[in-house]
Amino acid sequence: MAVIKISPEQITTKKRKGPKGHAVDLGSLQEVRALLGNESRQRDLLIEHLHKIQDHYHHISSKHLVALAHEMNLSTAEVYEVASFYHHFDVVKEGQTPPPSLTVRVCESLACDMAGAHDLLHALESGLGDKVRVQKVPCVGRCQHAPVAVVGQNPIDQATASAVIEAVENNAVKATVTDYIGLERYKAEGGYQTLKGVLEGEISAESIIEKMESSGLRGLGGAGFPAGRKWRIVKGFKGPRLMAVNIDEGEPGTFKDRHYLEKDPHRFLEGMVIAALTVGCDEIYVYLRDEYAGCREILTQEIASLQNNPPSRDHKLPPIHLRRGAGAYICGEESAMVESIEGKRGMPRLRPPFLAEVGLFGRPTLEHNMETCYWVRDIVEKGPEWFASFGRHERKGLRSFSVSGRVNKPGVHLAPAGITVRELIDEYCGGMQEGHEFYGYFPGGASGGILPASMGDIPLDFDTLNQYGCFIGSAAVVIFSNQDSARELALNAMKFFEEESCGQCTPCRVGTAKAATLMQEKNWDASLLEELSSVMVDASICGLGQAAPNPLRCVMKYFPDELK
């Protein structure tokens, strides 16, 4: 083979006419810098800074995206992939028309669907015109007030088209803050004395962990892992350690965390800080779902008040960072939440290692649901026997049931663990609505499966529903009647999972889409759906794909007459 030699004089180089990648628009860069002010440009604040642009301009232009990447010393691709991952960021490319400055979101999940959300959606689409964007969205965490529409950040409960149009015309776009127990009242009623004792060394960490273990309190976000055991495990790993609190609460039918935050935020904050100090966590990160704008105002103010007025003047509290979600159900999964806190796409991590050992920023991390922290103060002060003294049908503890659907008194009902759904309806929910006969229920939100009324005497608690292909999860109980269709509600749930799949693994990404398509057929192909369900359960990376088939499997098993 002949070798061709090329002299240096024969080599020509083409000079680049501009900088590599996207050119930064100086005007956009100045606008981004003005929005960010003196705040840090550290990598994990990317989502927070994207929110600033979205809130101000009601979309994120490609010029602002490039400018933000430049300002944070990130590649444009990194910023784009994060911004485009989350539903609440409207990324507008060059040449595209930005969306209207105001968006009205109409919830179409289970309870709102039963309450007429689609009629409301159609009425608003025809009644608001082109100057307002009307979107159908998944659960916004206000299921007891169905149907719900959100004007900007202002939720309209029991929404009618006229009420929503009136809010739009009056520019009522800000979230309202409910009356709640503030710092001074909380202290006057005995709050923060336990935290003071922990800070000053009067209450030992070991004694608190022992109480938590004896109480039987389990994680109330859905997984149900024993809280005391988790504390001991995380404490056993070498520091520095961190704490991450999950208030994403995106499971359709769930709204208990919002309920408690809007009433008594400091009970949660005190329990959270006690947990962090007991385990030895240096900093705390609170991840709050974006739909809870009112809660965000409450927490922003009350965290600042607490840090400025700690229970013990001689002891500082660990830093508390409030982080804002951006509309991604998958971030309710603990490792996806951690990824989001780090400023990334909310993609679940492969495990092991588990968060207790390698979590947020690579450190051992105590991850908890908000309500789990809410009960810490009572357990430490009243003793584990107090918490364990509640319960029915051989179960122990208390459960906060988010009840929605066809009952007279939907809402958060604090009831004994192990109560049955019939007892819950009759004793706490004022019975079924007039003209509605109890037909079935979701015991644990959209992913918890569906059971018929004939199975309404099963104790509602962790582990009691597993043998029926269901689980209690975060105790989101959705009641439906003989005027509803289990088949249609299961399809509603599957469409939700299809929309919210993060796309990382094929069984979930493709499986939910294929299942939703098959479930829209008049005659379900039961064998094909079961085969598809098995693949999703066995091969999906996280709980979303593993639990998504539960409703469809339950319909085939417990509601066969609807498939004829």
XYZ file of C-alpha atoms in Angstrom:
564
model
C 0.000 0.000 0.000
C 1.415 3.362 -0.987
C 1.914 5.893 1.798
C 1.004 9.458 0.917
C 3.025 12.049 2.743
C 1.558 15.513 3.379
C 3.778 18.415 4.237
C 2.760 20.983 6.889
C 2.376 23.584 4.138
C -0.361 21.488 2.511
C -2.522 21.455 5.673
C -5.057 24.280 5.848
C -7.205 25.103 8.836
C -10.595 26.787 8.686
C -10.870 29.426 11.358
C -14.024 29.395 13.480
C -16.060 32.543 12.928
C -17.615 32.537 16.404
C -17.526 30.803 19.774
C -18.091 27.054 19.982
C -21.710 26.133 20.628
C -24.550 28.640 21.008
C -23.682 32.315 21.037
C -24.768 34.194 24.151
C -27.159 37.069 23.597
C -25.866 39.900 25.800
C -29.314 41.339 26.441
C -30.639 37.970 27.598
C -27.564 37.482 29.750
C -28.208 40.780 31.521
C -31.836 39.765 32.110
C -30.798 36.433 33.588
C -28.208 38.083 35.823
C -30.824 40.524 37.064
C -33.169 37.661 37.967
C -30.461 35.665 39.755
C -29.046 38.655 41.604
C -26.443 37.703 44.197
C -27.617 34.106 44.511
C -25.096 31.322 44.046
C -24.605 29.857 40.592
C -23.821 26.394 41.963
C -24.931 23.427 39.854
C -27.654 22.152 42.164
C -29.566 25.461 41.928
C -30.280 24.995 38.222
C -33.964 24.147 38.695
C -34.427 27.021 41.132
C -32.979 29.432 38.579
C -35.096 27.993 35.771
C -38.143 28.738 37.928
C -37.088 32.388 38.179
C -37.074 32.711 34.401
C -40.341 30.793 33.983
C -42.108 32.827 36.690
C -40.984 36.151 35.238
C -41.416 35.575 31.509
C -44.001 32.726 31.652
C -41.735 30.644 29.417
C -38.024 29.968 28.897
C -36.701 31.221 25.587
C -33.726 29.582 23.940
C -31.765 32.824 24.433
C -32.422 32.806 28.167
C -31.566 29.122 28.311
C -28.202 29.729 26.628
C -27.563 32.729 28.875
C -28.316 30.703 32.005
C -25.975 27.942 30.840
C -23.237 30.530 30.341
C -23.872 32.115 33.740
C -23.764 28.756 35.561
C -20.796 27.465 33.556
C -22.836 24.561 32.182
C -23.303 23.320 28.657
C -26.479 24.367 26.873
C -27.335 20.687 26.465
C -27.228 20.145 30.246
C -29.587 23.032 30.885
C -31.920 22.091 28.034
C -32.269 18.454 29.068
C -33.261 19.510 32.588
C -35.638 22.262 31.494
C -37.364 20.030 28.940
C -37.759 17.158 31.424
C -40.150 18.952 33.791
C -43.765 19.734 32.857
C -43.841 23.188 34.426
C -41.078 24.643 32.259
C -42.167 25.937 28.858
C -39.046 25.891 26.684
C -39.578 27.987 23.539
C -37.135 27.510 20.669
C -36.160 30.137 18.121
C -39.063 30.850 15.808
C -41.684 29.289 18.061
C -44.547 31.335 19.487
C -44.457 31.606 23.301
C -47.544 30.377 25.165
C -49.995 32.934 26.599
C -48.802 34.576 29.802
C -51.592 32.935 31.801
C -52.261 29.206 32.017
C -55.366 27.618 33.508
C -54.750 24.014 34.515
C -57.675 21.622 34.920
C -57.052 18.443 36.879
C -58.262 15.303 35.104
C -57.185 12.627 37.593
C -59.469 10.187 39.392
C -61.583 12.321 41.746
C -61.775 15.282 39.370
C -62.638 12.989 36.475
C -65.604 11.633 38.445
C -66.633 15.192 39.376
C -66.921 16.395 35.766
C -63.444 17.692 34.947
C -63.804 17.052 31.216
C -67.019 19.072 30.971
C -65.249 21.881 32.818
C -62.280 21.629 30.477
C -64.440 21.916 27.355
C -66.379 24.853 28.803
C -63.159 26.731 29.572
C -61.627 26.016 26.179
C -64.588 27.664 24.499
C -65.097 30.381 27.108
C -61.585 31.759 27.639
C -60.387 32.265 24.077
C -56.830 32.302 22.780
C -55.367 34.743 25.303
C -55.388 32.109 28.034
C -53.887 28.643 27.709
C -56.106 25.867 29.071
C -54.303 22.639 29.951
C -55.506 19.310 31.263
C -53.095 18.171 33.952
C -52.667 15.274 36.384
C -53.570 15.450 40.068
C -52.867 18.802 41.759
C -53.286 17.496 45.310
C -56.717 18.945 46.097
C -58.849 15.854 45.460
C -61.332 16.556 48.263
C -62.362 19.741 46.399
C -62.944 18.144 42.983
C -63.155 19.340 40.312
C -60.190 21.700 40.619
C -58.779 24.275 38.224
C -55.645 26.324 38.890
C -55.515 29.873 37.523
C -51.822 30.715 37.427
C -50.964 29.534 40.948
C -54.427 30.105 42.408
C -56.456 26.906 42.914
C -60.223 27.138 42.394
C -61.996 24.457 44.433
C -65.274 22.886 43.279
C -64.514 24.795 40.108
C -67.187 25.958 37.694
C -66.515 27.599 34.364
C -67.973 30.903 35.610
C -65.784 30.899 38.747
C -62.643 30.235 36.739
C -63.467 32.873 34.120
C -64.142 35.378 36.897
C -60.739 34.627 38.466
C -59.073 35.131 35.076
C -60.857 38.434 34.496
C -59.886 39.661 37.972
C -56.275 38.524 37.506
C -56.594 36.371 40.625
C -53.495 34.345 39.838
C -51.666 34.126 43.168
C -52.036 31.310 45.667
C -53.912 32.100 48.859
C -52.257 31.328 52.177
C -54.493 29.636 54.735
C -54.681 30.505 58.419
C -52.140 28.381 60.228
C -50.323 28.068 63.543
C -47.339 30.399 63.330
C -44.113 30.312 65.337
C -45.235 32.368 68.348
C -48.490 30.497 68.817
C -46.723 27.168 68.354
C -44.201 28.071 71.063
C -46.963 29.350 73.369
C -48.679 25.964 73.078
C -45.536 24.082 74.129
C -43.812 23.739 70.798
C -40.024 23.452 70.421
C -39.418 22.444 74.029
C -38.455 18.963 72.894
C -36.122 20.343 70.223
C -34.621 22.646 72.855
C -33.918 19.599 75.033
C -32.230 17.842 72.109
C -30.100 20.889 71.280
C -28.987 21.323 74.878
C -28.196 17.658 75.403
C -31.004 16.944 77.871
C -32.527 14.318 75.566
C -30.096 11.785 74.126
C -30.108 10.630 70.528
C -30.195 6.990 71.583
C -33.308 7.477 73.707
C -35.104 9.086 70.760
C -34.153 6.309 68.346
C -35.354 3.703 70.845
C -38.711 5.483 71.135
C -39.049 5.655 67.382
C -38.274 1.951 67.071
C -40.757 1.012 69.806
C -43.548 3.165 68.379
C -43.786 1.131 65.197
C -43.952 4.313 63.091
C -43.323 3.472 59.452
C -42.547 5.756 56.528
C -45.804 7.451 55.566
C -44.811 8.389 52.035
C -45.812 4.962 50.795
C -42.904 2.557 51.263
C -43.613 1.926 54.936
C -40.011 1.290 56.047
C -39.716 1.432 59.886
C -38.631 4.970 60.749
C -36.545 4.141 63.811
C -34.634 1.447 61.972
C -33.883 3.884 59.139
C -32.501 6.414 61.630
C -30.185 3.816 63.126
C -28.987 2.625 59.721
C -28.145 6.128 58.468
C -26.475 7.052 61.758
C -24.270 3.992 61.376
C -22.629 5.351 58.215
C -19.704 7.709 58.506
C -20.560 11.391 58.069
C -20.998 13.988 56.867
C -24.696 13.095 56.519
C -27.645 14.938 55.004
C -31.428 14.811 55.358
C -33.910 15.043 52.482
C -37.646 15.492 53.087
C -40.047 14.447 50.348
C -43.185 16.595 49.983
C -43.679 15.959 46.285
C -46.958 14.115 46.992
C -47.875 13.487 43.371
C -49.825 10.240 43.785
C -53.365 10.869 42.472
C -55.683 10.951 45.464
C -53.061 12.113 47.994
C -53.204 15.464 49.779
C -52.435 14.765 53.463
C -49.043 16.486 53.491
C -50.562 19.689 52.129
C -53.320 19.446 54.733
C -50.859 19.351 57.632
C -48.558 22.015 56.195
C -51.461 24.419 55.800
C -52.486 23.954 59.429
C -49.468 23.259 61.636
C -46.149 23.606 59.762
C -43.978 23.913 62.859
C -44.965 20.482 64.158
C -43.432 19.110 60.984
C -40.394 21.415 61.186
C -39.702 20.471 64.798
C -39.906 16.748 64.051
C -37.710 17.191 60.996
C -34.951 19.012 62.892
C -35.117 16.502 65.776
C -34.630 13.700 63.248
C -31.689 15.474 61.614
C -29.946 16.163 64.933
C -30.578 12.652 66.236
C -29.037 11.058 63.168
C -26.277 13.662 62.876
C -27.254 15.327 59.599
C -25.397 18.544 58.831
C -27.966 20.056 56.450
C -31.621 19.531 55.528
C -33.189 19.732 52.066
C -36.980 20.011 51.789
C -38.395 19.099 48.352
C -41.868 20.603 47.860
C -44.100 19.947 44.864
C -44.542 22.990 42.651
C -48.352 22.888 42.776
C -48.232 23.785 46.484
C -47.511 27.483 46.015
C -49.374 28.429 49.214
C -47.365 25.919 51.229
C -44.185 27.300 49.681
C -45.003 30.764 51.019
C -45.729 29.326 54.459
C -42.525 27.302 54.620
C -40.366 30.114 53.251
C -41.579 32.448 55.975
C -41.655 29.973 58.850
C -38.259 28.407 58.137
C -36.741 31.882 58.159
C -38.544 32.712 61.415
C -37.307 29.507 63.032
C -33.709 30.000 61.950
C -33.772 33.591 63.213
C -35.371 32.547 66.510
C -34.002 29.083 67.392
C -35.295 27.337 70.524
C -31.853 27.539 72.123
C -29.860 30.740 71.660
C -26.592 28.913 72.316
C -27.104 26.261 69.640
C -27.541 26.803 65.921
C -29.953 24.795 63.844
C -28.703 22.951 60.761
C -29.250 24.884 57.516
C -32.629 24.163 55.927
C -32.864 24.466 52.126
C -36.316 24.634 50.522
C -36.265 23.258 46.987
C -39.096 23.538 44.493
C -40.248 20.700 42.272
C -41.256 21.381 38.689
C -44.105 19.037 37.874
C -42.782 15.472 37.694
C -44.580 12.638 39.501
C -41.473 10.484 39.272
C -39.729 12.786 41.753
C -41.877 11.280 44.476
C -39.532 8.291 44.153
C -36.748 8.964 46.658
C -33.735 8.634 44.381
C -35.401 10.660 41.603
C -36.113 13.354 44.189
C -32.438 13.395 45.170
C -31.432 13.776 41.529
C -33.841 16.701 41.216
C -32.494 18.384 44.353
C -29.057 18.143 42.743
C -30.426 20.125 39.787
C -30.766 17.212 37.381
C -33.532 15.340 35.607
C -35.570 13.297 38.069
C -34.348 9.887 36.933
C -34.449 7.054 39.504
C -31.099 5.579 40.440
C -30.199 1.928 40.202
C -29.769 0.375 43.636
C -27.692 -0.622 45.522
C -26.186 1.559 46.843
C -29.175 2.888 48.775
C -29.662 6.498 49.809
C -28.873 5.670 53.413
C -25.279 5.046 52.322
C -24.843 7.039 49.094
C -27.572 9.629 48.743
C -27.730 13.363 48.209
C -24.412 14.696 46.870
C -22.958 11.231 47.500
C -23.448 11.412 51.266
C -25.387 9.120 53.632
C -28.896 10.554 53.554
C -31.904 10.266 55.839
C -34.875 10.475 53.471
C -38.338 10.931 54.935
C -41.864 11.840 53.975
C -43.250 15.009 55.531
C -45.912 13.245 57.617
C -43.380 10.844 59.120
C -41.590 13.879 60.578
C -44.924 15.348 61.689
C -45.405 12.601 64.310
C -41.891 12.695 65.798
C -42.590 15.319 68.456
C -45.692 13.510 69.758
C -43.887 10.175 69.932
C -40.910 11.638 71.814
C -43.104 13.587 74.254
C -45.964 11.137 74.788
C -43.979 7.953 74.411
C -44.098 5.161 71.845
C -46.951 3.486 73.707
C -49.205 6.439 72.913
C -48.789 6.013 69.154
C -48.949 2.234 69.283
C -52.130 2.346 71.411
C -54.217 3.267 68.371
C -55.324 0.704 65.842
C -57.989 -1.780 64.873
C -58.085 -5.354 63.691
C -54.700 -6.196 65.255
C -52.928 -3.228 63.655
C -51.108 -0.462 65.541
C -50.733 3.277 65.056
C -52.513 6.124 63.309
C -53.042 6.731 59.606
C -53.933 9.950 57.815
C -56.321 8.868 55.069
C -56.764 11.208 52.095
C -60.325 10.318 51.124
C -61.937 11.563 47.925
C -64.643 10.491 45.519
C -68.289 9.694 46.138
C -68.491 10.340 49.898
C -70.254 13.140 51.764
C -67.188 14.282 53.703
C -64.028 13.913 51.661
C -60.808 15.164 53.227
C -57.960 14.053 55.483
C -59.272 11.780 58.215
C -56.966 10.696 61.040
C -58.085 7.192 61.917
C -56.698 4.034 63.562
C -54.440 1.902 61.421
C -56.300 -1.182 60.260
C -59.677 0.472 59.893
C -61.674 -0.946 56.986
C -62.941 1.167 54.119
C -66.549 0.541 55.155
C -65.790 1.786 58.656
C -63.946 4.761 57.190
C -66.892 5.705 54.973
C -69.514 5.292 57.700
C -67.663 6.719 60.723
C -65.506 9.457 59.213
C -66.864 10.339 55.773
C -70.571 10.719 56.468
C -71.534 7.842 54.202
C -71.917 7.757 50.441
C -73.326 10.690 48.486
C -77.050 10.588 47.839
C -77.895 8.412 44.857
C -74.527 6.648 44.923
C -74.018 3.062 46.043
C -70.552 1.943 47.161
C -69.075 -0.035 44.268
C -65.305 -0.032 44.687
C -62.225 1.817 45.896
C -58.574 2.573 45.327
C -56.928 1.816 48.710
C -53.637 3.514 47.873
C -54.068 6.045 45.098
C -53.767 5.356 41.387
C -50.932 2.865 41.835
C -52.424 0.979 44.797
C -54.842 -1.149 42.784
C -58.654 -1.317 42.835
C -60.919 -3.454 45.011
C -64.699 -4.023 44.814
C -67.134 -3.108 47.580
C -67.468 -6.813 48.405
C -63.865 -6.596 49.684
C -64.525 -3.529 51.826
C -63.801 -5.231 55.137
C -60.048 -5.680 54.678
C -57.956 -3.777 57.267
C -56.276 -0.790 55.635
C -52.616 -0.819 56.601
C -49.171 -1.793 55.402
C -48.917 -5.429 54.290
C -52.638 -6.208 54.655
C -53.496 -5.666 50.976
C -50.518 -7.274 49.280
C -52.150 -10.677 48.832
C -54.928 -9.005 46.832
C -52.559 -7.295 44.406
C -52.934 -3.921 46.127
C -51.177 -1.758 48.714
C -52.042 1.193 50.957
C -49.085 3.368 49.924
C -49.680 6.898 51.182
C -53.250 6.025 52.268
C -54.985 7.812 49.394
C -58.450 6.243 49.347
C -60.604 7.030 46.310
C -64.207 5.861 46.608
C -66.331 5.246 43.520
C -69.934 4.193 43.081
C -72.221 2.170 40.870
C -72.431 5.217 38.593
C -68.725 4.903 37.798
C -66.716 2.395 35.796
C -63.733 0.606 37.311
C -62.534 -0.052 33.788
C -62.549 3.664 32.875
C -60.898 4.644 36.151
C -58.140 2.090 35.549
C -57.605 3.591 32.094
C -57.416 7.044 33.681
C -54.689 5.753 35.990
C -52.745 4.099 33.155
C -52.817 7.275 31.052
C -51.404 9.083 34.068
C -48.528 6.612 34.336
C -47.888 6.868 30.604
C -47.612 10.650 30.880
C -45.466 10.577 34.025
C -43.012 7.816 33.109
C -39.537 9.343 33.174
C -38.611 7.301 30.087
C -35.413 5.861 31.501
C -36.383 2.193 31.149
C -38.181 0.576 28.221
C -40.591 -1.659 30.202
C -42.174 1.366 31.850
C -41.873 3.878 29.005
C -43.258 1.558 26.330
C -45.317 -0.669 28.604
C -47.539 2.077 29.979
C -48.175 3.450 26.487
C -49.015 0.017 25.056
C -51.228 -0.817 28.027
C -53.168 2.449 27.689
C -53.763 1.718 24.001
C -54.907 -1.848 24.648
C -57.196 -0.718 27.485
C -59.072 1.593 25.119
C -60.188 -1.388 23.029
C -63.780 -2.520 23.505
C -62.608 -6.053 24.228
C -59.471 -6.301 26.350
C -56.871 -8.841 25.289
C -56.472 -10.241 28.795
C -53.568 -12.585 28.047
C -51.577 -9.873 26.251
C -52.244 -7.332 29.010
C -51.148 -9.831 31.640
C -47.972 -10.631 29.727
C -47.247 -6.924 29.376
C -47.940 -6.365 33.078
C -45.526 -9.113 34.076
C -42.722 -7.550 32.039
C -43.381 -4.125 33.574
C -43.387 -5.499 37.114
C -40.290 -7.647 36.653
C -38.102 -5.318 34.599
C -38.931 -1.697 35.471
C -36.265 0.190 37.396
C -38.530 1.857 39.968
C -41.946 1.664 41.557
C -43.760 3.594 38.841
C -43.486 0.866 36.230
C -43.714 -1.885 38.833
C -47.008 -0.584 40.230
C -48.603 0.773 37.050
C -50.261 -2.569 36.130
C -52.041 -2.883 39.496
C -55.305 -1.147 38.444
C -55.683 -3.051 35.170
C -54.904 -6.398 36.823
C -57.490 -5.656 39.517
C -60.157 -4.856 36.931
C -59.532 -8.158 35.159
C -59.638 -10.042 38.472
C -62.343 -8.272 40.472
C -64.539 -6.535 37.870
C -64.783 -9.115 35.045
C -68.359 -8.138 34.198
C -67.128 -4.755 32.945
C -65.018 -6.479 30.290
C -67.854 -8.421 28.701
